[in-house]
Short mmCIF file of C-alpha atoms in Angstrom, two decimals:
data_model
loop_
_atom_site.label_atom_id
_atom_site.label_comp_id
_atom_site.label_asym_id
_atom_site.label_seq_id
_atom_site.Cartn_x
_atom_site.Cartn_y
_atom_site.Cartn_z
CA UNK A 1 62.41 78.50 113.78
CA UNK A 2 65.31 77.88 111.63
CA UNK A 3 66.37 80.28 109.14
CA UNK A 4 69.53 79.00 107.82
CA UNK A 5 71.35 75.88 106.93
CA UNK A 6 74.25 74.48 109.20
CA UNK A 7 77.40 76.11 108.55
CA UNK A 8 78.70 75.50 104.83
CA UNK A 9 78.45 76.46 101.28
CA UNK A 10 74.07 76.47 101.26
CA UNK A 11 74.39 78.35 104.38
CA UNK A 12 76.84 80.83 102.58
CA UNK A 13 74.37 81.02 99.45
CA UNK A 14 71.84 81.50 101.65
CA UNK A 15 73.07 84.20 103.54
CA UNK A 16 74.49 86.13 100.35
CA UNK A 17 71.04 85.80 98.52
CA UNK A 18 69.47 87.80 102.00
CA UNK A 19 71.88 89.99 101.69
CA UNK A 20 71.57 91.09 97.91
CA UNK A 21 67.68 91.05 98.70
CA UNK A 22 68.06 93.61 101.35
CA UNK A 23 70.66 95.54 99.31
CA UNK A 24 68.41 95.86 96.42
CA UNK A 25 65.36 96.24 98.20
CA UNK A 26 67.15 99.67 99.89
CA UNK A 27 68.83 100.96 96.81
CA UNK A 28 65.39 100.88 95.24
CA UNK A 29 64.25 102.65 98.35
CA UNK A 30 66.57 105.34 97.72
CA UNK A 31 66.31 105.82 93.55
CA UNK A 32 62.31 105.77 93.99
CA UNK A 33 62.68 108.47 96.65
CA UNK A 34 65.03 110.52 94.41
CA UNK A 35 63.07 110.37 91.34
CA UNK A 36 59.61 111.19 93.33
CA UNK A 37 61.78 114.39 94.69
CA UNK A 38 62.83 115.18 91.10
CA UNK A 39 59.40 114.49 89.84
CA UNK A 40 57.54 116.80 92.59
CA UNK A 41 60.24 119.40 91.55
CA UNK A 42 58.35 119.91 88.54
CA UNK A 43 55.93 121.81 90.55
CA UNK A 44 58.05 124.40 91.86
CA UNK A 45 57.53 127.04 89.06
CA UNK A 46 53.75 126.38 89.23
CA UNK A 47 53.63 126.44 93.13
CA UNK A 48 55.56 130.16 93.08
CA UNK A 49 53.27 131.23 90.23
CA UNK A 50 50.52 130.20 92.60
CA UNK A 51 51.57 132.14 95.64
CA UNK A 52 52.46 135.30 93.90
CA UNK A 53 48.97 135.31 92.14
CA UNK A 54 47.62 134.65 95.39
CA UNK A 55 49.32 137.42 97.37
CA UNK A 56 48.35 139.78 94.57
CA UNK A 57 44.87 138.88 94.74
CA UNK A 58 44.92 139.88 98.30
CA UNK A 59 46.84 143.70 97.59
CA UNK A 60 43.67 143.93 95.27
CA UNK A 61 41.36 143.28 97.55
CA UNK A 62 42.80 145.40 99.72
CA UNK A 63 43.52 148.20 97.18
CA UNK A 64 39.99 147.76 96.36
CA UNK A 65 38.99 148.46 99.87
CA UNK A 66 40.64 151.20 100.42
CA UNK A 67 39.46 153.25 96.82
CA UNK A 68 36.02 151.94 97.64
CA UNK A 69 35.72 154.21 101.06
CA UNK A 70 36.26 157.49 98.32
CA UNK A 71 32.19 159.28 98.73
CA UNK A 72 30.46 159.01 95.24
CA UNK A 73 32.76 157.28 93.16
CA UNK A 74 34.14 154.49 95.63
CA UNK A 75 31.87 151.37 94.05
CA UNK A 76 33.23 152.25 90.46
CA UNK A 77 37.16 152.40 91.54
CA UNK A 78 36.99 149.38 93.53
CA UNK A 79 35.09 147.19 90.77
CA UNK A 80 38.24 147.02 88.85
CA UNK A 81 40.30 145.42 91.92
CA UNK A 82 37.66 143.27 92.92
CA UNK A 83 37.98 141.84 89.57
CA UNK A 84 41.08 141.65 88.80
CA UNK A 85 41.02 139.64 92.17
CA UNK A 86 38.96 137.59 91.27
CA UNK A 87 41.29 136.54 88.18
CA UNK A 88 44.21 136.02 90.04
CA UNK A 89 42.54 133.87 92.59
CA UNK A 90 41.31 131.43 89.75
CA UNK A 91 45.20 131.74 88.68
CA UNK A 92 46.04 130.44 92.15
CA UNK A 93 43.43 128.11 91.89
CA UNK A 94 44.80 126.37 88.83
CA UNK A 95 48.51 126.33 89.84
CA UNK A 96 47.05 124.71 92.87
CA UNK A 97 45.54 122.29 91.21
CA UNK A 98 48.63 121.30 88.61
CA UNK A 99 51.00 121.30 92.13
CA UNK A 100 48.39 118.67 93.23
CA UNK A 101 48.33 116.51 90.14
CA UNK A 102 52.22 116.67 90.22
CA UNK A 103 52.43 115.71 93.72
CA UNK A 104 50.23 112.92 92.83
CA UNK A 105 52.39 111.82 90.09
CA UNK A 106 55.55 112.14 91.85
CA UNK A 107 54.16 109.55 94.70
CA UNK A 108 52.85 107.03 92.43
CA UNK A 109 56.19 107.09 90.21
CA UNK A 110 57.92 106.49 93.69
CA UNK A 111 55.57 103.88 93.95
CA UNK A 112 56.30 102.25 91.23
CA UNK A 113 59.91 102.25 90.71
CA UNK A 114 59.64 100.45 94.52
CA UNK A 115 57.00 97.99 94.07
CA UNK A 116 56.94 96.80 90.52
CA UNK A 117 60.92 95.05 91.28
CA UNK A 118 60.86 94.61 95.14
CA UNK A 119 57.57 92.34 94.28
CA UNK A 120 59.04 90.71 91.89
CA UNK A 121 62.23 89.82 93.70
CA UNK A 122 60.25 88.65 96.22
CA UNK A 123 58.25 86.63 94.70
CA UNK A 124 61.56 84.61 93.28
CA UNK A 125 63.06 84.42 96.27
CA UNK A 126 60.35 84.42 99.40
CA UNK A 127 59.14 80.94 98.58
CA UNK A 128 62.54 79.16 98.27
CA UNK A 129 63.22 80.58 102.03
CA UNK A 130 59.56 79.42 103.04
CA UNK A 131 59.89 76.52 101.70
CA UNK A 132 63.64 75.69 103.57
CA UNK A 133 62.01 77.03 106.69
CA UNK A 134 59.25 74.71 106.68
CA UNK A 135 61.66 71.73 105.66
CA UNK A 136 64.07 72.35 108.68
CA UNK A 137 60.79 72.78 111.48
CA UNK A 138 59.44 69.50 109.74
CA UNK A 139 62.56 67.71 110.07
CA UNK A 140 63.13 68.90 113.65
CA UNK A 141 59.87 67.81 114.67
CA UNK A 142 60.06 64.55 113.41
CA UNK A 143 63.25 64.02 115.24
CA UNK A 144 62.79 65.64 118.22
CA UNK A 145 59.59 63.64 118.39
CA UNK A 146 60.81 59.71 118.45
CA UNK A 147 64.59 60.43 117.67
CA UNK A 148 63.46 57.75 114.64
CA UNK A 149 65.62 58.77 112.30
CA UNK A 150 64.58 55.56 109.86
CA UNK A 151 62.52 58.44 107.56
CA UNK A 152 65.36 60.10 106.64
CA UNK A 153 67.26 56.88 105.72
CA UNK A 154 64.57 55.63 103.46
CA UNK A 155 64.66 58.97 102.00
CA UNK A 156 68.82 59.19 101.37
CA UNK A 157 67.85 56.02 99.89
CA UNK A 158 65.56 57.54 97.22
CA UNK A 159 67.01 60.44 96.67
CA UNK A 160 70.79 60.40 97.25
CA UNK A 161 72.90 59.56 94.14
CA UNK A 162 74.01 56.04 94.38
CA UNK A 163 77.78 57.06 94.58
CA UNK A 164 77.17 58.88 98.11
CA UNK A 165 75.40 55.74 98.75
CA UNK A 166 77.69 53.42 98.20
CA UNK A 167 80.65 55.31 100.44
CA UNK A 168 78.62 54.94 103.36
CA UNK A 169 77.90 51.28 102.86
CA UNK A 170 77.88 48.46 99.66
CA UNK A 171 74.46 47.52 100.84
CA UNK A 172 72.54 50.22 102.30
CA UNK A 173 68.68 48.68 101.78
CA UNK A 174 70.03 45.48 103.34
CA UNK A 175 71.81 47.18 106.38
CA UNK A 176 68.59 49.20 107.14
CA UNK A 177 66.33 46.05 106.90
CA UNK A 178 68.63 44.47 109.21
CA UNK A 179 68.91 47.61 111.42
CA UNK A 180 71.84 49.29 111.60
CA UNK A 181 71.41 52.00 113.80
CA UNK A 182 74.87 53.31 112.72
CA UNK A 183 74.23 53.07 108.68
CA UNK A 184 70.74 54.16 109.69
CA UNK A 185 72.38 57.56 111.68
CA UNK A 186 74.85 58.12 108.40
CA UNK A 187 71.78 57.35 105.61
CA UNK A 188 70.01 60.38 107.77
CA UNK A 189 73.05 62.82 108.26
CA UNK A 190 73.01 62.66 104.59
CA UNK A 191 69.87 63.50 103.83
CA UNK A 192 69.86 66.02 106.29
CA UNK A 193 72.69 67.85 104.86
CA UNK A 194 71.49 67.18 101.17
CA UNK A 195 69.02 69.27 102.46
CA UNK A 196 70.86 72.08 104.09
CA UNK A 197 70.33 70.47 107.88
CA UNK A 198 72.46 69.11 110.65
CA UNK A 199 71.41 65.66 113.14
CA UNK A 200 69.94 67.43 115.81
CA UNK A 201 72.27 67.02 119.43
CA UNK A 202 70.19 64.86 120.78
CA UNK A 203 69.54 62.14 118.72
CA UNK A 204 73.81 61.78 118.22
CA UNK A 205 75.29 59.04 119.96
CA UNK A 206 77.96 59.71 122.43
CA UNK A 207 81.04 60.55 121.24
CA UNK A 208 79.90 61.81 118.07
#
């Protein structure tokens, strides 16, 4: 498989429009991981609040336990602890719950700030690199196939500008009728490298 051109300036573009692909794709990486961190930091003062209701839920309790061993009077003393208890577990319950929903903000900003441009970078940029992989496996198949390189003069033909033409030969739909391999070989190095490719080695005559 064939990822880049032959050496030279499509090669070059190719290799510097990788490179700012990977370079964004990280740096968005990093900014969506910092501003998920700075996001889930918003949960801090709910997440202590949480815990310190929590552990005083648990001295009541155990307050409550130890007034509620006093003969005669123990149920009444402890009723107070057990509820206030009870209040500050719902407290913990709810801070909980807001760390939670935070949390889940955080991750789907990250999310976001990642996905919504790395998508649609890629989707700008993936198909042009499909598209030059598939070209160069086509074009080495047909080659490597029959070494006929006749398709790739008829295409120079149609799609070359006439001026490229015309420096390989005055008359380059009469020298192909007639079959000149050697026009034929420079009509299909062209379009080759109007496309980015290079004439496979073994279809090159010797010398060359």
């Amino acid at each position: 498989m064939k990822l880049y051109a032959k050496p030279g300036w499509r090669m070059a573009r190719q290799l510097t429009g990788d490179l700012v692909v990977l370079t964004a794709i990280v740096c968005w990486a990093i900014a969506a991981r910092i501003l998920g961190r700075a996001v889930d930091r918003l949960a801090a003062p709910a997440r202590s609040t949480g815990e310190a209701a929590h552990s005083m839920s648990e001295q009541m309790r155990q307050a409550g336990e130890r007034v509620g061993g006093v003969p005669g009077v123990g149920d009444t003393l402890a009723s107070p602890f057990g509820s206030m208890a009870d209040g500050l577990e719902q407290i913990s319950a709810q801070t909980a719950e807001q760390v939670t929903q935070v949390h889940q903000l955080a991750t789907i900003t990250s999310l976001v700030v990642f996905l919504l441009p790395t998508l649609t970078l890629l989707v700008l940029w993936l198909p042009r690199r499909i598209r030059f992989v598939r070209q160069a496996a086509a074009a080495r198949a047909f080659i490597d196939a029959d070494a006929d390189l006749d398709l790739f003069a008829l295409r120079a033909m149609a799609n070359v500008p006439m001026a490229s033409l015309a420096r390989i030969t005055p008359d380059p739909v009469g020298e192909w009728r007639r079959g000149n391999q050697e026009v034929v070989r420079r009509l299909a190095e062209l379009e080759l490298e109007r496309t980015g490719l290079a004439l496979p080695e073994p279809v090159r005559p010797p010398g060359q």
